[in-house]
Coordinates of C-alpha atoms and ligand atoms in Angstrom, one line a residue:
M895 CA 137.9 -81.4 -124.1
T896 CA 141.3 -80.3 -125.4
A897 CA 143.0 -83.4 -126.6
S898 CA 142.4 -87.1 -127.2
H899 CA 144.0 -90.3 -125.9
V900 CA 145.9 -88.6 -123.1
T901 CA 147.2 -90.9 -120.2
L902 CA 146.9 -89.3 -116.8
V903 CA 149.4 -90.3 -114.1
W904 CA 148.2 -89.5 -110.6
F905 CA 151.3 -89.5 -108.3
R906 CA 150.8 -90.2 -104.6
D907 CA 153.4 -92.0 -102.4
D908 CA 155.5 -92.8 -105.4
L909 CA 157.4 -89.5 -106.0
R910 CA 160.1 -90.8 -108.4
I911 CA 160.6 -91.4 -112.1
A912 CA 162.8 -94.5 -111.8
D913 CA 161.1 -97.9 -111.3
N914 CA 157.7 -96.2 -111.2
P915 CA 155.3 -98.7 -112.7
A916 CA 152.5 -96.1 -113.1
L917 CA 154.7 -93.7 -115.0
H918 CA 156.3 -96.5 -116.9
D919 CA 152.8 -97.9 -117.9
A920 CA 151.7 -94.4 -119.1
V921 CA 154.8 -93.7 -121.1
S922 CA 154.7 -97.2 -122.7
R923 CA 151.2 -96.5 -124.1
G924 CA 152.7 -93.9 -126.4
A925 CA 150.0 -91.3 -125.8
P926 CA 150.8 -87.9 -124.4
V927 CA 151.2 -88.0 -120.6
L928 CA 149.8 -85.6 -118.0
C929 CA 151.2 -86.0 -114.5
I930 CA 149.3 -84.6 -111.5
Y931 CA 149.6 -84.6 -107.7
V932 CA 146.6 -83.8 -105.5
F933 CA 147.2 -82.4 -102.1
D934 CA 144.0 -83.8 -100.5
E935 CA 142.9 -82.9 -97.0
E936 CA 139.3 -83.3 -97.8
S937 CA 138.5 -86.9 -98.7
P938 CA 136.8 -88.4 -95.7
G939 CA 139.0 -90.2 -93.1
L940 CA 142.4 -89.2 -94.6
R941 CA 144.9 -88.6 -91.8
P942 CA 146.5 -85.2 -92.3
L943 CA 150.3 -85.4 -92.6
G944 CA 152.3 -84.2 -89.6
G945 CA 154.5 -81.1 -89.7
A946 CA 157.8 -82.9 -90.5
A947 CA 156.3 -85.0 -93.2
R948 CA 154.6 -81.9 -94.8
W949 CA 158.0 -80.3 -94.9
W950 CA 159.4 -83.4 -96.6
L951 CA 156.6 -83.5 -99.1
A952 CA 157.3 -80.0 -100.3
G953 CA 160.9 -80.8 -101.2
S954 CA 159.9 -84.1 -102.7
L955 CA 157.3 -82.5 -105.0
R956 CA 159.8 -79.9 -106.2
A957 CA 162.3 -82.6 -107.0
L958 CA 159.8 -84.7 -108.8
R959 CA 158.6 -81.7 -110.9
D960 CA 162.2 -81.0 -111.9
S961 CA 162.9 -84.6 -112.8
L962 CA 159.7 -84.8 -114.9
R963 CA 160.6 -81.5 -116.6
G964 CA 164.1 -82.8 -117.4
K965 CA 162.4 -85.6 -119.4
G966 CA 160.0 -83.3 -121.2
G967 CA 157.1 -83.7 -118.9
D968 CA 155.8 -81.6 -115.9
L969 CA 153.9 -82.1 -112.6
V970 CA 150.7 -80.2 -112.1
L971 CA 149.8 -79.6 -108.5
L972 CA 146.2 -79.5 -107.4
R973 CA 144.6 -79.0 -104.0
G974 CA 141.3 -80.4 -102.8
D975 CA 139.1 -83.5 -102.8
A976 CA 140.7 -86.0 -105.2
R977 CA 137.4 -87.7 -105.7
A978 CA 136.1 -84.7 -107.5
L979 CA 139.4 -83.4 -109.0
V980 CA 140.8 -86.5 -110.7
P981 CA 137.7 -87.4 -112.7
R982 CA 137.3 -83.7 -113.7
V983 CA 140.8 -83.3 -114.9
A984 CA 140.7 -86.7 -116.7
R985 CA 137.6 -85.6 -118.5
Q986 CA 138.8 -82.2 -119.4
A987 CA 142.2 -83.3 -120.5
G988 CA 140.7 -85.9 -122.8
A989 CA 142.3 -88.8 -120.9
S990 CA 141.4 -92.3 -122.1
H991 CA 143.3 -93.8 -119.2
V992 CA 144.3 -92.9 -115.7
V993 CA 146.9 -94.9 -113.8
W994 CA 148.2 -94.7 -110.2
S995 CA 150.1 -96.6 -107.6
R996 CA 148.1 -98.4 -104.9
R997 CA 147.8 -97.2 -101.3
Y998 CA 146.8 -99.4 -98.4
G999 CA 144.9 -97.3 -95.8
T1000 CA 141.1 -97.8 -95.7
A1001 CA 140.3 -94.1 -96.4
E1002 CA 142.7 -94.0 -99.3
Q1003 CA 141.3 -97.2 -100.7
A1004 CA 137.7 -95.9 -100.4
A1005 CA 138.7 -92.7 -102.2
D1006 CA 140.4 -94.7 -104.9
A1007 CA 137.5 -97.0 -105.4
A1008 CA 135.1 -94.0 -105.8
I1009 CA 137.4 -92.4 -108.3
K1010 CA 137.8 -95.6 -110.3
A1011 CA 134.0 -96.0 -110.4
A1012 CA 133.5 -92.4 -111.5
L1013 CA 136.2 -92.7 -114.3
R1014 CA 134.8 -96.0 -115.6
A1015 CA 131.3 -94.6 -115.6
G1016 CA 132.6 -91.8 -117.8
G1017 CA 134.2 -94.3 -120.2
I1018 CA 137.8 -93.7 -119.0
E1019 CA 139.9 -96.7 -118.2
A1020 CA 141.4 -96.7 -114.7
S1021 CA 144.2 -98.9 -113.4
S1022 CA 146.2 -99.2 -110.2
V1023 CA 149.6 -100.8 -109.9
N1024 CA 151.9 -101.9 -107.0
S1025 CA 154.9 -99.7 -106.6
H1026 CA 155.2 -99.5 -102.8
L1027 CA 155.7 -103.1 -101.7
L1028 CA 157.5 -106.2 -102.7
N1029 CA 154.3 -108.2 -102.4
E1030 CA 150.7 -107.1 -102.3
P1031 CA 149.3 -108.0 -98.8
W1032 CA 146.6 -110.3 -100.3
T1033 CA 149.2 -112.4 -102.1
V1034 CA 150.9 -113.7 -98.9
S1035 CA 149.3 -116.3 -96.7
S1036 CA 149.9 -119.6 -94.9
K1037 CA 149.8 -122.8 -96.8
A1038 CA 146.2 -123.2 -95.7
G1039 CA 145.4 -119.8 -97.1
E1040 CA 145.1 -118.1 -93.7
P1041 CA 146.5 -114.6 -93.0
L1042 CA 149.7 -114.7 -91.0
K1043 CA 150.1 -113.0 -87.7
V1044 CA 153.7 -113.7 -86.9
F1045 CA 156.6 -112.1 -88.7
T1046 CA 158.9 -115.2 -89.2
P1047 CA 156.3 -117.3 -91.0
Y1048 CA 155.1 -114.3 -92.9
W1049 CA 158.6 -113.5 -94.1
R1050 CA 159.2 -117.1 -95.0
A1051 CA 156.1 -117.2 -97.1
A1052 CA 157.0 -113.8 -98.7
L1053 CA 160.5 -115.1 -99.6
A1054 CA 159.1 -118.3 -101.1
K1055 CA 157.4 -116.1 -103.7
G1056 CA 160.7 -115.6 -105.3
S1057 CA 163.0 -112.7 -106.1
P1058 CA 161.3 -109.4 -106.6
D1059 CA 161.2 -108.1 -110.2
V1060 CA 164.2 -106.1 -111.3
P1061 CA 163.5 -102.3 -111.2
L1062 CA 162.0 -100.7 -114.3
P1063 CA 164.1 -98.2 -116.3
T1064 CA 163.6 -94.5 -116.1
P1065 CA 161.7 -93.2 -119.1
S1066 CA 164.1 -91.6 -121.5
Q1067 CA 161.5 -89.0 -122.7
I1068 CA 158.1 -88.0 -121.7
N1069 CA 155.7 -86.8 -124.3
A1070 CA 153.8 -84.2 -122.3
A1071 CA 150.1 -83.6 -122.7
A1072 CA 148.8 -80.0 -122.6
W1073 CA 147.0 -78.9 -119.5
P1074 CA 143.4 -78.0 -120.3
A1075 CA 143.3 -74.2 -120.4
D1076 CA 139.8 -74.1 -118.8
L1077 CA 141.2 -75.7 -115.6
D1078 CA 144.0 -73.1 -115.2
D1079 CA 142.4 -71.9 -112.0
L1080 CA 142.8 -75.3 -110.4
R1081 CA 146.6 -75.4 -110.6
C1082 CA 148.6 -74.3 -107.7
E1083 CA 152.2 -73.8 -106.7
I1084 CA 154.1 -75.9 -104.1
G1085 CA 154.7 -72.7 -102.0
T1086 CA 151.0 -72.0 -101.7
L1087 CA 150.3 -75.2 -99.9
G1088 CA 151.8 -74.0 -96.7
L1089 CA 153.8 -77.2 -96.2
E1090 CA 157.0 -75.6 -95.0
P1091 CA 157.3 -73.5 -91.8
H1092 CA 158.2 -69.8 -92.0
A1093 CA 157.6 -68.0 -88.8
P1094 CA 159.1 -69.7 -86.8
D1095 CA 161.2 -71.7 -89.3
W1096 CA 161.8 -74.9 -87.3
A1097 CA 163.1 -76.9 -90.2
G1098 CA 166.8 -75.9 -90.0
G1099 CA 167.9 -79.2 -88.4
M1100 CA 166.0 -81.1 -91.1
R1101 CA 167.4 -79.1 -93.9
A1102 CA 171.0 -79.8 -92.6
E1103 CA 170.3 -83.5 -92.4
W1104 CA 168.4 -84.4 -95.6
T1105 CA 168.3 -84.0 -99.3
R1106 CA 164.7 -84.6 -100.2
G1107 CA 163.8 -86.2 -103.5
E1108 CA 164.9 -89.0 -105.8
A1109 CA 168.5 -88.0 -106.3
G1110 CA 169.1 -87.7 -102.5
A1111 CA 167.5 -91.1 -102.1
R1112 CA 169.6 -92.7 -104.7
E1113 CA 172.8 -91.2 -103.2
R1114 CA 171.9 -92.5 -99.8
L1115 CA 171.2 -95.9 -101.1
E1116 CA 174.5 -96.0 -103.0
R1117 CA 176.5 -94.7 -100.0
F1118 CA 174.8 -97.3 -97.7
V1119 CA 175.4 -100.4 -99.8
R1120 CA 179.0 -99.4 -100.6
H1121 CA 180.2 -98.1 -97.3
N1122 CA 177.8 -98.9 -94.4
M1123 CA 176.1 -102.2 -95.2
A1124 CA 179.3 -104.1 -94.1
G1125 CA 178.7 -104.7 -90.4
Y1126 CA 175.0 -103.9 -90.6
A1127 CA 173.9 -107.1 -88.8
E1128 CA 175.6 -106.0 -85.6
G1129 CA 176.1 -102.3 -86.2
R1130 CA 172.4 -101.5 -86.9
N1131 CA 171.9 -101.3 -83.1
R1132 CA 174.4 -98.5 -82.6
P1133 CA 172.9 -95.1 -82.7
D1134 CA 176.3 -93.5 -82.3
L1135 CA 177.5 -94.9 -85.6
P1136 CA 176.3 -94.3 -89.2
S1137 CA 175.3 -97.9 -89.3
T1138 CA 171.9 -97.8 -90.9
S1139 CA 170.7 -96.6 -94.3
K1140 CA 168.5 -93.7 -93.3
L1141 CA 166.4 -94.5 -96.3
S1142 CA 163.1 -94.5 -94.4
P1143 CA 161.7 -91.1 -95.4
H1144 CA 162.7 -91.7 -99.0
L1145 CA 160.9 -95.0 -98.9
R1146 CA 157.9 -93.4 -97.1
F1147 CA 157.4 -91.0 -100.0
G1148 CA 158.4 -93.4 -102.7
E1149 CA 161.4 -91.5 -103.8
I1150 CA 163.1 -94.8 -104.1
S1151 CA 161.5 -98.1 -104.5
I1152 CA 161.7 -101.1 -102.2
R1153 CA 162.8 -103.2 -105.3
Q1154 CA 165.7 -100.7 -106.0
C1155 CA 166.8 -101.1 -102.3
W1156 CA 166.5 -104.9 -102.5
H1157 CA 168.5 -105.3 -105.7
A1158 CA 171.1 -102.7 -104.9
A1159 CA 172.0 -104.5 -101.7
L1160 CA 172.3 -107.9 -103.4
Q1161 CA 174.2 -106.5 -106.3
A1162 CA 176.7 -104.5 -104.3
Q1163 CA 177.6 -107.6 -102.4
A1164 CA 177.8 -109.9 -105.5
S1165 CA 180.0 -107.4 -107.4
G1166 CA 182.3 -106.9 -104.4
E1167 CA 181.5 -103.2 -104.2
S1168 CA 180.5 -103.9 -100.7
A1169 CA 182.4 -105.8 -98.1
A1170 CA 179.1 -106.8 -96.5
S1171 CA 178.7 -110.4 -95.3
A1172 CA 175.8 -112.6 -96.3
A1173 CA 174.4 -112.0 -92.8
D1174 CA 174.6 -108.2 -93.2
V1175 CA 172.6 -108.4 -96.5
E1176 CA 170.1 -110.9 -95.1
T1177 CA 169.5 -108.7 -92.1
F1178 CA 169.0 -105.6 -94.2
L1179 CA 166.5 -107.4 -96.5
K1180 CA 164.7 -108.7 -93.4
E1181 CA 164.3 -105.1 -92.1
L1182 CA 162.7 -104.3 -95.5
G1183 CA 160.5 -107.3 -94.6
W1184 CA 159.4 -105.6 -91.4
R1185 CA 158.1 -102.7 -93.5
E1186 CA 156.3 -105.2 -95.7
F1187 CA 154.8 -106.9 -92.6
S1188 CA 153.6 -103.6 -91.3
Y1189 CA 151.7 -103.0 -94.5
Y1190 CA 150.4 -106.5 -94.3
L1191 CA 149.0 -105.8 -90.9
L1192 CA 147.6 -102.4 -91.9
H1193 CA 145.8 -104.0 -94.8
S1194 CA 143.8 -106.3 -92.6
N1195 CA 143.6 -104.0 -89.6
P1196 CA 142.6 -100.6 -91.0
D1197 CA 142.5 -99.1 -87.5
L1198 CA 146.0 -100.1 -86.6
A1199 CA 146.9 -96.5 -85.4
R1200 CA 143.9 -96.2 -83.2
R1201 CA 142.8 -99.6 -81.9
N1202 CA 144.7 -102.3 -80.0
Y1203 CA 145.4 -105.2 -82.4
T1204 CA 144.9 -107.4 -79.3
R1205 CA 141.5 -106.3 -78.0
R1206 CA 142.0 -107.3 -74.4
F1207 CA 144.3 -104.3 -74.0
D1208 CA 141.3 -102.1 -74.5
A1209 CA 140.8 -102.4 -70.7
F1210 CA 144.4 -101.3 -69.9
P1211 CA 144.4 -98.6 -67.2
W1212 CA 146.6 -96.0 -69.0
R1213 CA 147.6 -93.0 -66.9
E1214 CA 146.8 -89.4 -68.0
N1215 CA 150.0 -87.6 -67.3
P1216 CA 150.4 -84.5 -69.4
D1217 CA 153.5 -83.3 -67.6
A1218 CA 155.3 -86.6 -68.1
L1219 CA 154.2 -86.7 -71.7
K1220 CA 155.6 -83.2 -72.2
A1221 CA 158.9 -84.1 -70.5
W1222 CA 159.2 -87.1 -72.8
Q1223 CA 158.3 -85.0 -75.9
R1224 CA 160.9 -82.3 -75.1
G1225 CA 163.7 -84.8 -74.1
R1226 CA 163.7 -83.9 -70.4
T1227 CA 163.0 -87.2 -68.7
G1228 CA 166.3 -87.3 -66.9
Y1229 CA 167.3 -90.6 -68.7
P1230 CA 170.0 -89.5 -71.1
I1231 CA 169.4 -92.1 -73.9
V1232 CA 165.7 -91.3 -73.9
D1233 CA 166.3 -87.6 -74.0
A1234 CA 169.0 -87.9 -76.7
G1235 CA 166.5 -89.8 -78.9
M1236 CA 163.6 -87.4 -78.4
R1237 CA 165.9 -84.4 -79.2
E1238 CA 167.3 -86.1 -82.3
L1239 CA 163.7 -86.6 -83.4
Y1240 CA 162.7 -83.0 -82.8
A1241 CA 165.8 -81.6 -84.5
T1242 CA 166.1 -83.8 -87.5
G1243 CA 162.7 -85.5 -87.9
W1244 CA 164.3 -89.0 -87.5
M1245 CA 165.5 -91.3 -84.8
H1246 CA 167.5 -94.4 -84.8
N1247 CA 165.5 -97.7 -84.6
R1248 CA 167.1 -98.9 -81.3
V1249 CA 166.4 -95.6 -79.7
R1250 CA 162.8 -95.5 -81.0
M1251 CA 162.2 -98.8 -79.2
I1252 CA 163.8 -97.4 -76.0
V1253 CA 161.8 -94.2 -76.0
A1254 CA 158.6 -95.9 -76.9
S1255 CA 159.0 -98.5 -74.1
F1256 CA 159.8 -95.7 -71.7
L1257 CA 156.6 -93.8 -72.5
I1258 CA 154.4 -96.9 -72.4
K1259 CA 155.9 -98.9 -69.6
H1260 CA 157.7 -96.5 -67.3
L1261 CA 155.1 -93.8 -67.6
L1262 CA 152.1 -96.0 -68.5
V1263 CA 151.0 -93.4 -71.1
D1264 CA 148.8 -94.8 -73.8
W1265 CA 150.9 -95.9 -76.8
R1266 CA 148.6 -93.8 -79.1
R1267 CA 149.9 -90.6 -77.6
G1268 CA 153.4 -91.7 -78.6
E1269 CA 152.3 -92.7 -82.1
E1270 CA 150.7 -89.3 -82.5
W1271 CA 153.9 -87.5 -81.5
F1272 CA 155.9 -89.6 -83.9
W1273 CA 153.3 -88.9 -86.6
A1274 CA 153.8 -85.2 -86.0
T1275 CA 157.5 -85.1 -85.8
L1276 CA 159.0 -87.9 -88.0
V1277 CA 159.9 -87.2 -91.6
D1278 CA 159.3 -90.9 -92.2
A1279 CA 156.0 -91.0 -90.4
D1280 CA 154.4 -94.0 -92.0
P1281 CA 150.8 -95.1 -91.7
A1282 CA 151.8 -98.8 -91.4
S1283 CA 155.3 -98.9 -89.8
N1284 CA 154.6 -96.3 -87.2
A1285 CA 151.4 -97.9 -85.9
A1286 CA 152.6 -101.4 -86.1
S1287 CA 155.9 -100.6 -84.3
W1288 CA 154.1 -98.7 -81.5
Q1289 CA 151.8 -101.7 -81.0
W1290 CA 154.8 -104.0 -81.1
V1291 CA 156.6 -102.2 -78.3
A1292 CA 153.3 -101.8 -76.3
G1293 CA 152.8 -105.6 -76.6
T1294 CA 149.3 -104.9 -78.0
G1295 CA 150.2 -105.8 -81.6
A1296 CA 150.8 -108.8 -83.8
D1297 CA 154.0 -110.8 -82.9
S1298 CA 154.8 -108.2 -80.3
A1299 CA 157.4 -107.8 -77.6
P1300 CA 156.1 -109.7 -74.6
F1301 CA 154.6 -107.4 -71.9
F1302 CA 157.4 -108.3 -69.4
R1303 CA 160.1 -107.0 -71.8
I1304 CA 160.7 -103.6 -70.3
F1305 CA 163.8 -101.8 -71.6
N1306 CA 166.1 -100.6 -68.9
P1307 CA 167.2 -97.2 -70.3
I1308 CA 170.4 -97.3 -68.3
I1309 CA 171.5 -100.7 -69.6
Q1310 CA 170.3 -100.0 -73.1
G1311 CA 172.3 -96.8 -73.1
E1312 CA 175.5 -98.4 -71.8
K1313 CA 175.1 -101.3 -74.3
F1314 CA 174.3 -99.5 -77.4
D1315 CA 176.0 -96.1 -76.8
P1316 CA 179.0 -97.5 -75.0
D1317 CA 181.3 -94.5 -75.7
G1318 CA 178.5 -92.0 -75.1
G1319 CA 178.9 -90.3 -78.5
Y1320 CA 175.2 -90.3 -79.1
V1321 CA 174.2 -88.9 -75.8
R1322 CA 176.9 -86.3 -75.9
R1323 CA 175.8 -85.1 -79.3
W1324 CA 172.1 -84.6 -78.3
V1325 CA 172.4 -83.8 -74.6
P1326 CA 175.4 -81.5 -74.7
E1327 CA 174.9 -80.4 -71.1
L1328 CA 176.2 -83.9 -70.1
A1329 CA 179.2 -83.8 -72.4
R1330 CA 181.8 -83.8 -69.7
V1331 CA 180.3 -86.5 -67.5
P1332 CA 182.5 -89.6 -67.7
N1333 CA 181.3 -92.6 -69.7
S1334 CA 180.8 -94.8 -66.6
L1335 CA 178.2 -92.4 -65.3
L1336 CA 176.8 -90.8 -68.5
H1337 CA 173.7 -93.0 -68.7
K1338 CA 172.9 -92.6 -65.0
P1339 CA 174.2 -89.1 -64.0
W1340 CA 172.0 -89.0 -60.8
T1341 CA 174.2 -91.7 -59.3
A1342 CA 177.3 -89.5 -59.7
P1343 CA 178.8 -87.8 -56.7
T1344 CA 178.0 -84.1 -56.6
P1345 CA 181.6 -82.9 -56.8
L1346 CA 182.1 -85.0 -59.9
L1347 CA 178.9 -83.5 -61.5
E1348 CA 180.1 -80.0 -60.5
A1349 CA 183.4 -80.6 -62.1
A1350 CA 181.5 -81.7 -65.3
G1351 CA 179.5 -78.5 -65.1
V1352 CA 176.2 -80.3 -64.3
R1353 CA 173.6 -79.3 -61.7
L1354 CA 170.9 -81.9 -61.7
G1355 CA 167.5 -80.3 -61.5
Q1356 CA 168.8 -77.2 -63.1
C1357 CA 170.7 -77.7 -66.4
Y1358 CA 169.5 -81.3 -66.7
P1359 CA 166.5 -82.9 -64.9
R1360 CA 166.6 -85.6 -62.3
P1361 CA 164.8 -88.8 -63.5
I1362 CA 161.0 -88.1 -63.7
V1363 CA 160.3 -91.7 -62.6
E1364 CA 162.4 -94.2 -60.7
H1365 CA 163.3 -97.2 -62.9
E1366 CA 162.7 -100.1 -60.5
M1367 CA 159.5 -98.7 -59.2
A1368 CA 158.2 -98.0 -62.7
R1369 CA 159.2 -101.5 -63.8
D1370 CA 157.4 -103.2 -61.0
R1371 CA 154.3 -101.0 -61.5
A1372 CA 154.2 -101.8 -65.2
L1373 CA 154.6 -105.5 -64.7
A1374 CA 151.8 -105.5 -62.2
A1375 CA 149.5 -103.6 -64.5
F1376 CA 150.2 -105.8 -67.5
R1377 CA 150.1 -109.0 -65.5
A1378 CA 146.7 -108.1 -64.0
L1379 CA 145.3 -107.6 -67.5
A1380 CA 147.0 -110.4 -69.4
P1381 CA 147.2 -113.4 -67.1
A1382 CA 147.0 -115.6 -70.3
A1383 CA 150.3 -114.2 -71.5
S1384 CA 152.3 -114.4 -68.3
Ligands
LIG2120 C1 158.0 -96.9 -82.0 C2 158.5 -97.0 -83.5 C3 158.0 -96.2 -84.5 C4 158.4 -96.3 -85.8 N1 157.9 -95.5 -86.8 C5 158.3 -95.7 -88.0 C6 157.7 -94.9 -89.1 O1 156.8 -94.0 -88.8 N2 158.2 -95.0 -90.3 C7 159.2 -95.9 -90.6 O2 159.6 -96.0 -91.8 N3 159.7 -96.7 -89.7 C8 159.3 -96.6 -88.4 N4 159.8 -97.4 -87.4 C9 160.8 -98.5 -87.9 C10 162.2 -98.1 -87.9 O3 162.6 -97.5 -86.7 C11 162.7 -97.2 -89.0 O4 162.2 -97.7 -90.2 C12 164.2 -97.1 -89.1 O5 164.7 -96.6 -87.9 C13 164.5 -96.2 -90.3 O6 165.9 -96.0 -90.3 P1 166.8 -96.6 -91.5 O7 166.1 -96.1 -92.8 O8 168.2 -96.2 -91.3 O9 166.6 -98.1 -91.3 P2 167.5 -99.3 -91.9 O10 167.9 -100.1 -90.7 O11 168.5 -98.9 -92.8 O12 166.4 -100.2 -92.6 C14 166.1 -100.1 -94.0 C15 164.6 -99.8 -94.2 O13 163.8 -100.9 -93.7 C16 162.6 -100.5 -93.1 N5 162.6 -100.8 -91.7 C17 163.7 -101.0 -90.9 N6 163.3 -101.4 -89.6 C18 162.0 -101.5 -89.6 C19 161.0 -101.8 -88.7 N7 161.3 -102.2 -87.4 N8 159.7 -101.7 -89.0 C20 159.3 -101.3 -90.3 N9 160.2 -101.0 -91.3 C21 161.5 -101.1 -90.9 C22 162.6 -99.0 -93.3 O14 161.9 -98.7 -94.4 C23 164.0 -98.6 -93.4 O15 164.3 -97.4 -94.1 C24 159.4 -97.3 -86.1 C25 160.0 -98.1 -85.1 C26 159.5 -97.9 -83.8 C27 160.2 -98.8 -82.7

């Protein structure tokens, strides 16, 4: 043992120093503080991060380490099974208290419970705090105390709990505890975790798009509430415009807190810094509510990414179609709005929400591919791949989830493209081979006369694919399959 009365802060999905209740708690105790992050791929049942999220994590950890150093602290990085490492470090560092922010997956909670028990058995106090959500899932229920299955009543009940607490201040100074010298061999450097790609380096498009870390998150939030929140209620559906906040990966890794987003939106409007209407702000807060609702569902449905929330869909006759799945993944379905979305995702690690719904609907309904294959691809390629929002959203689109889109809602990718990308700016950016096709035909190039396509430099089937499935046929096929399974819902 090297010191006494150290407080250990175990960072997880809360990679920030502002409004961080775990760090705030530790600093307030007045004892020296030791900050750690454990890259754990060994605790049973933990889902390994996808490639894009791993890339994000590397930048986020670097930024957190630098922020902590700027306050006099540091971040010690460890690799391995947190169930063994956290109690060991706490013991050797002479910690009297360990604090962390809660997570909501079953495997994560099981690991945390084991660690808490081990710490307490060794006479070390352990506490977990909420820093990820506005409301803990178990604190929101119907008036009768029942869990809620539909978003609107859920959100009403959540709002009735009152305004979220104001964000906590950033600690002005961190009194750093010494790392126990006998554990020096456990420390590792971010670069040794293999989180970022080298050969080949496929992260160029992501580097160009994002500034990982708390400062980048705060800058995005400020830019959004000042300049882009006005018009959000309508504009949020337009992928060709900078109409949404793009805060999702920052929220995913906790580089900014949900409370900071909530209060910044309200404050910008109240102070006149933003020209946003009440409807714009309300819509934005409601979207934060969908994130909350996703965690609410995950908490009571630990298998949300693997099992149909509505069990009767377990019998659905999904089609095995590896070629179609690959065409979808690569953005080569022949439907420009679908292909634009899938290419945006692959290049930047992010996709606009409206387009996420369109591409997900296309995979599930037009191709009848199991929604879990889509969830897995998003998990691998999204920088914001989130255990709750990704699974809940895929199930929502599939119609298998809570409060889902009804099975007969099948997005028409042509109409969706024409409606939400009316000038074609989004498709032209991501499907440049169609750049010279006129707007009226851009979302259905196969209907264009050959001379017109030739004049636009397009040869269907060569530089750009013909549709891999015909829309009307696919729609009828999906309706028949869903109707056969779900007569109760028709
Ligand atoms: C098939 C599918 C998969 C998805 N997978 C994810 C995922 O892995 N991670 C993820 O964060 N979001 C996911 N979403 C939800 C949504 O698409 C993204 O949160 C949103 O596009 C992020 O962009 P933004 O930050 O600009 O959002 P904004 O419109 O600016 O919204 C602000 C924040 O609210 C939250 N939010 C907004 N819409 C939703 C929603 N429908 N569900 C849950 N939270 C929402 C996000 O945290 C977002 O950052 C998915 C949606 C679909 C249809």
